[in-house]
Amino acid sequence: MNLVSMKEILDDANRENYAVGGFNINNMEFLQGIIKAAEEVNSPLILQTSEGAIRYIGMDYVVGMVEAATKNTSIPIALHLDHGGSFEKTMECIRNGYSSVMIDGSKKPFAENMVLTQKVVEAAHSVGVSVEAELGKLGGSEDDITVDEREATFTDPEEAVEFVEKTGVDALAIAIGTAHGVYKGKPELDFDRLEEINNKIDIPIVLHGASGVPGEDVRKAVTMGINKVNVNTDFQQAFTAKVKELFAEKPDLYDPRKYCGPGREAIKERVKEKIDILGSKNKA
Ligand SMILES: [Zn+2]
């Protein structure tokens, strides 16, 4: 496949202070909409699949589709596993051609997370594949917890230093108040903590759960050291809103091309908005 490692993409972003989207694909329309948008604005791109998306699409189809989509492209693209849950899963993705993997040991105790990440880094780096890890726990948007409980799950800056040094990981996802899925209220990000972490570690920092975070807050986080921003829910909502709108207008629609096509177009437009916020336009 015509892919580059995520490290290559993010090191440029780190040097020039912008962020690149880690955009999740759920099916062919997502893949096509996302790539088209990145090509139109000449942005580097990190395409990513969760384990759930791989189960839904099928590994052979993921790889086959990405191969077809990247064959004639001129922008740098990485194919990345989002939230890999085990050493085995990351290795399976590498064997199938992924140029980058995330190992998510964030729910394990600190020492265990570190050992697991080290093991993945050692194997991945030996074949030129980059690794993202996570420290701190992201909230589920449905969690009802107090401020103290919430902050206890945030990334500890001192732990981040030790973790990065000992694992040799290429990018680190941190918890500063974002959550996966749909937010109930407005998310409050801990920018002081981000600043402290960014001052202490040199590698690119990743923000997960950025769907639903106001553009100005994402922009601020990027200026303060975030170099990769993950988006999934926003694109799912853009696709589904368009499909619902079409069915409201024409309840008798039956040809999937007549609603998946416009859904794909809606994703493309939303991707371009995100790229504008991240500042990766014309950085390919
Ligand atoms: Zn995530």
Coordinates of C-alpha atoms and ligand atoms in Angstrom, one line a residue:
M1 CA 0.0 0.0 0.0
N2 CA 1.0 3.5 -0.7
L3 CA 1.3 4.6 3.0
V4 CA 3.6 6.5 5.2
S5 CA 4.1 6.0 8.9
M6 CA 2.2 8.3 11.3
K7 CA 5.4 9.4 12.8
E8 CA 6.5 11.0 9.6
I9 CA 3.2 13.0 9.4
L10 CA 3.1 14.0 13.0
D11 CA 6.7 15.0 13.4
D12 CA 6.1 17.7 10.6
A13 CA 3.0 18.8 12.5
N14 CA 4.9 19.0 15.7
R15 CA 7.6 21.1 14.2
E16 CA 5.2 23.5 12.5
N17 CA 2.4 23.6 15.2
Y18 CA -0.6 22.2 13.5
A19 CA -2.6 19.0 13.9
V20 CA -3.6 16.2 11.5
G21 CA -6.9 14.5 11.7
G22 CA -7.1 10.9 12.9
F23 CA -10.4 10.3 11.0
N24 CA -12.2 7.0 11.5
I25 CA -13.7 5.1 8.7
N26 CA -16.9 3.0 9.1
N27 CA -17.6 2.0 5.5
M28 CA -16.7 2.8 1.9
E29 CA -18.5 6.1 1.9
F30 CA -16.5 7.3 4.9
L31 CA -13.2 6.3 3.3
Q32 CA -14.1 8.0 0.0
G33 CA -15.5 11.2 1.6
I34 CA -12.5 11.6 3.9
I35 CA -9.8 11.0 1.3
K36 CA -11.5 13.3 -1.3
A37 CA -11.7 16.1 1.3
A38 CA -8.0 15.8 2.3
E39 CA -7.0 15.7 -1.4
E40 CA -9.0 18.8 -2.3
V41 CA -7.4 20.9 0.5
N42 CA -4.0 19.2 0.1
S43 CA -3.8 17.9 3.7
P44 CA -1.9 14.9 5.2
L45 CA -4.3 12.3 6.6
I46 CA -4.4 9.6 9.2
L47 CA -7.1 7.1 8.3
Q48 CA -8.0 5.0 11.2
T49 CA -10.2 2.0 12.1
S50 CA -11.4 0.9 15.5
E51 CA -11.4 -2.9 16.2
G52 CA -15.2 -2.7 15.9
A53 CA -14.9 -1.2 12.4
I54 CA -12.5 -3.9 11.4
R55 CA -15.0 -6.5 12.6
Y56 CA -17.8 -4.8 10.7
I57 CA -16.0 -4.2 7.4
G58 CA -13.6 -7.2 7.5
M59 CA -9.8 -6.9 7.5
D60 CA -9.4 -7.9 3.8
Y61 CA -12.0 -5.3 2.8
V62 CA -10.4 -2.6 4.9
V63 CA -7.0 -3.2 3.4
G64 CA -8.4 -3.7 -0.1
M65 CA -10.4 -0.5 0.0
V66 CA -7.5 1.6 1.4
E67 CA -5.2 0.1 -1.2
A68 CA -7.6 1.2 -4.0
A69 CA -8.1 4.6 -2.4
T70 CA -4.5 5.4 -1.9
K71 CA -3.1 4.1 -5.2
N72 CA -3.2 7.4 -7.1
T73 CA -3.0 9.9 -4.3
S74 CA -0.3 12.4 -3.8
I75 CA -1.0 13.3 -0.2
P76 CA 0.8 11.5 2.6
I77 CA -1.6 9.0 4.2
A78 CA -1.1 6.6 7.2
L79 CA -3.4 3.7 8.1
H80 CA -3.7 3.5 11.8
L81 CA -5.4 1.1 14.3
D82 CA -7.5 3.2 16.8
H83 CA -7.6 1.9 20.4
G84 CA -5.9 -1.5 19.8
G85 CA -6.8 -3.5 22.9
S86 CA -4.1 -6.2 22.8
F87 CA -0.6 -6.9 21.5
E88 CA -2.0 -9.6 19.2
K89 CA -4.5 -7.1 17.6
T90 CA -1.7 -4.6 16.9
M91 CA 0.4 -7.3 15.3
E92 CA -2.5 -8.5 13.1
C93 CA -2.9 -5.0 11.8
I94 CA 0.8 -4.7 11.1
R95 CA 0.9 -8.0 9.3
N96 CA -2.0 -6.7 7.1
G97 CA -0.2 -3.6 6.1
Y98 CA -1.2 -0.9 8.6
S99 CA 1.6 1.8 8.9
S100 CA 0.7 2.7 12.5
V101 CA -1.1 1.3 15.5
M102 CA -2.4 2.5 18.8
I103 CA -2.1 0.3 21.9
D104 CA -4.5 1.4 24.5
G105 CA -3.5 0.2 28.0
S106 CA -5.0 3.2 29.7
K107 CA -7.4 1.2 31.7
K108 CA -4.6 -0.9 33.2
P109 CA -2.4 0.2 36.1
F110 CA 0.5 2.5 35.1
A111 CA 3.2 -0.1 35.2
E112 CA 1.2 -2.6 33.1
N113 CA 0.3 0.0 30.5
M114 CA 4.0 0.8 30.3
V115 CA 5.1 -2.8 29.8
L116 CA 2.5 -3.6 27.2
T117 CA 3.3 -0.4 25.3
Q118 CA 7.0 -1.1 25.4
K119 CA 6.4 -4.6 23.9
V120 CA 4.3 -3.1 21.0
V121 CA 6.8 -0.3 20.3
E122 CA 9.7 -2.8 20.1
A123 CA 7.9 -5.0 17.6
A124 CA 6.3 -2.2 15.6
H125 CA 9.5 -0.1 15.3
S126 CA 11.5 -3.1 14.0
V127 CA 9.3 -3.0 10.9
G128 CA 9.0 0.8 10.6
V129 CA 5.5 1.1 12.0
S130 CA 4.7 4.0 14.4
V131 CA 2.9 3.6 17.8
E132 CA 0.4 5.8 19.7
A133 CA -0.3 5.0 23.4
E134 CA -2.7 6.5 25.9
L135 CA -2.2 7.7 29.5
G136 CA -5.1 8.8 31.7
K137 CA -8.7 7.8 31.2
L138 CA -11.2 9.4 28.8
G139 CA -14.7 9.8 30.1
G140 CA -17.6 8.2 28.5
S141 CA -20.0 11.1 27.8
E142 CA -22.6 9.3 29.9
D143 CA -20.6 9.2 33.1
D144 CA -22.0 11.1 36.1
I145 CA -19.1 11.9 38.3
T146 CA -17.9 14.7 40.4
V147 CA -15.1 17.2 39.4
D148 CA -12.6 15.5 41.8
E149 CA -13.4 12.1 40.4
R150 CA -13.1 13.5 36.9
E151 CA -9.7 15.1 37.5
A152 CA -8.3 11.9 39.0
T153 CA -8.7 10.3 35.6
F154 CA -6.7 13.0 33.8
T155 CA -3.2 12.4 32.6
D156 CA -0.5 13.1 35.2
P157 CA 2.3 15.2 33.7
E158 CA 5.1 13.5 35.7
E159 CA 3.8 10.1 34.7
A160 CA 3.7 11.2 31.1
V161 CA 7.4 12.0 31.2
E162 CA 8.3 8.6 32.6
F163 CA 6.0 6.8 30.2
V164 CA 7.4 8.5 27.1
E165 CA 11.0 8.0 28.2
K166 CA 10.6 4.3 29.0
T167 CA 8.4 3.2 26.2
G168 CA 9.8 5.1 23.2
V169 CA 6.3 5.7 21.9
D170 CA 5.8 8.0 18.9
A171 CA 2.6 9.8 20.0
L172 CA 0.7 10.0 23.3
A173 CA -3.0 10.4 23.8
I174 CA -3.9 12.3 26.9
A175 CA -7.0 12.8 29.0
I176 CA -7.8 16.5 29.7
G177 CA -11.6 16.4 29.8
T178 CA -12.8 15.1 26.4
A179 CA -15.0 12.1 26.0
H180 CA -15.9 9.6 23.3
G181 CA -19.4 9.8 21.8
V182 CA -22.0 12.6 22.2
Y183 CA -21.6 15.2 25.0
K184 CA -24.4 16.1 27.3
G185 CA -23.1 19.6 28.1
K186 CA -20.2 21.7 26.9
P187 CA -16.9 19.9 27.5
E188 CA -14.5 21.8 29.7
L189 CA -10.8 21.1 28.7
D190 CA -8.0 21.4 31.2
F191 CA -5.7 23.6 29.1
D192 CA -3.2 24.2 32.0
R193 CA -2.6 20.5 32.2
L194 CA -2.1 20.3 28.4
E195 CA 0.4 23.2 28.6
E196 CA 2.3 21.5 31.4
I197 CA 2.4 18.1 29.6
N198 CA 3.5 19.8 26.3
N199 CA 6.3 21.6 28.2
K200 CA 7.6 18.3 29.6
I201 CA 7.4 15.9 26.6
D202 CA 8.7 16.4 23.0
I203 CA 6.6 13.9 21.1
P204 CA 3.3 14.7 19.4
I205 CA 0.2 14.7 21.7
V206 CA -3.1 13.3 20.7
L207 CA -6.6 14.5 21.5
H208 CA -9.4 11.9 21.4
G209 CA -13.1 12.5 21.7
A210 CA -12.9 15.8 19.8
S211 CA -16.3 15.5 18.1
G212 CA -18.6 18.0 19.8
V213 CA -15.8 20.1 21.2
P214 CA -16.3 23.7 20.0
G215 CA -13.9 24.6 17.1
E216 CA -12.3 27.4 19.0
D217 CA -11.4 25.0 21.9
V218 CA -9.9 22.5 19.5
R219 CA -8.0 25.3 17.8
K220 CA -6.7 26.5 21.2
A221 CA -5.6 22.9 22.0
V222 CA -3.7 22.7 18.7
T223 CA -1.8 25.9 19.4
M224 CA -0.9 24.5 22.8
G225 CA 0.7 21.3 21.5
I226 CA -2.0 18.9 20.2
N227 CA -0.8 17.4 16.9
K228 CA -3.4 14.7 16.2
V229 CA -7.1 15.1 16.7
N230 CA -9.4 12.1 16.5
V231 CA -12.9 12.5 14.9
N232 CA -15.5 9.9 14.4
T233 CA -18.9 10.8 15.9
D234 CA -19.0 14.1 14.0
F235 CA -18.8 12.3 10.7
Q236 CA -21.3 9.7 11.7
Q237 CA -23.7 12.4 12.6
A238 CA -23.1 14.3 9.4
F239 CA -23.8 11.2 7.3
T240 CA -26.9 10.2 9.3
A241 CA -28.4 13.7 9.3
K242 CA -28.1 13.9 5.6
V243 CA -29.8 10.5 5.1
K244 CA -32.6 11.4 7.5
E245 CA -33.1 14.7 5.7
L246 CA -33.5 12.9 2.4
F247 CA -35.9 10.3 3.8
A248 CA -38.0 13.1 5.3
E249 CA -38.3 14.7 1.9
K250 CA -38.7 11.5 -0.1
P251 CA -40.0 8.6 2.1
D252 CA -40.1 6.3 -0.9
L253 CA -36.4 6.4 -1.6
Y254 CA -35.1 2.9 -2.1
D255 CA -31.8 3.2 -4.1
P256 CA -29.0 3.3 -1.5
R257 CA -26.8 5.3 -4.0
K258 CA -29.4 8.1 -3.7
Y259 CA -28.8 8.6 0.0
C260 CA -25.4 7.1 0.6
G261 CA -23.9 9.4 -2.1
P262 CA -25.2 12.6 -0.5
G263 CA -24.2 11.2 2.9
R264 CA -20.6 10.7 1.6
E265 CA -20.7 14.3 0.3
A266 CA -21.8 15.5 3.8
I267 CA -18.9 13.7 5.4
K268 CA -16.5 15.3 2.9
E269 CA -17.7 18.8 3.8
R270 CA -17.4 18.1 7.5
V271 CA -13.9 16.8 7.0
K272 CA -12.9 20.0 5.3
E273 CA -14.3 22.1 8.2
K274 CA -12.2 20.0 10.6
I275 CA -9.0 20.3 8.5
D276 CA -9.5 24.1 8.6
I277 CA -9.6 24.1 12.3
L278 CA -6.6 21.8 12.7
G279 CA -4.5 23.9 10.3
S280 CA -3.2 21.0 8.1
K281 CA -4.5 22.6 4.9
N282 CA -1.7 22.7 2.2
K283 CA 0.7 20.8 4.5
A284 CA 0.7 17.6 2.3
Ligands
ZN1 ZN -10.3 7.4 21.3

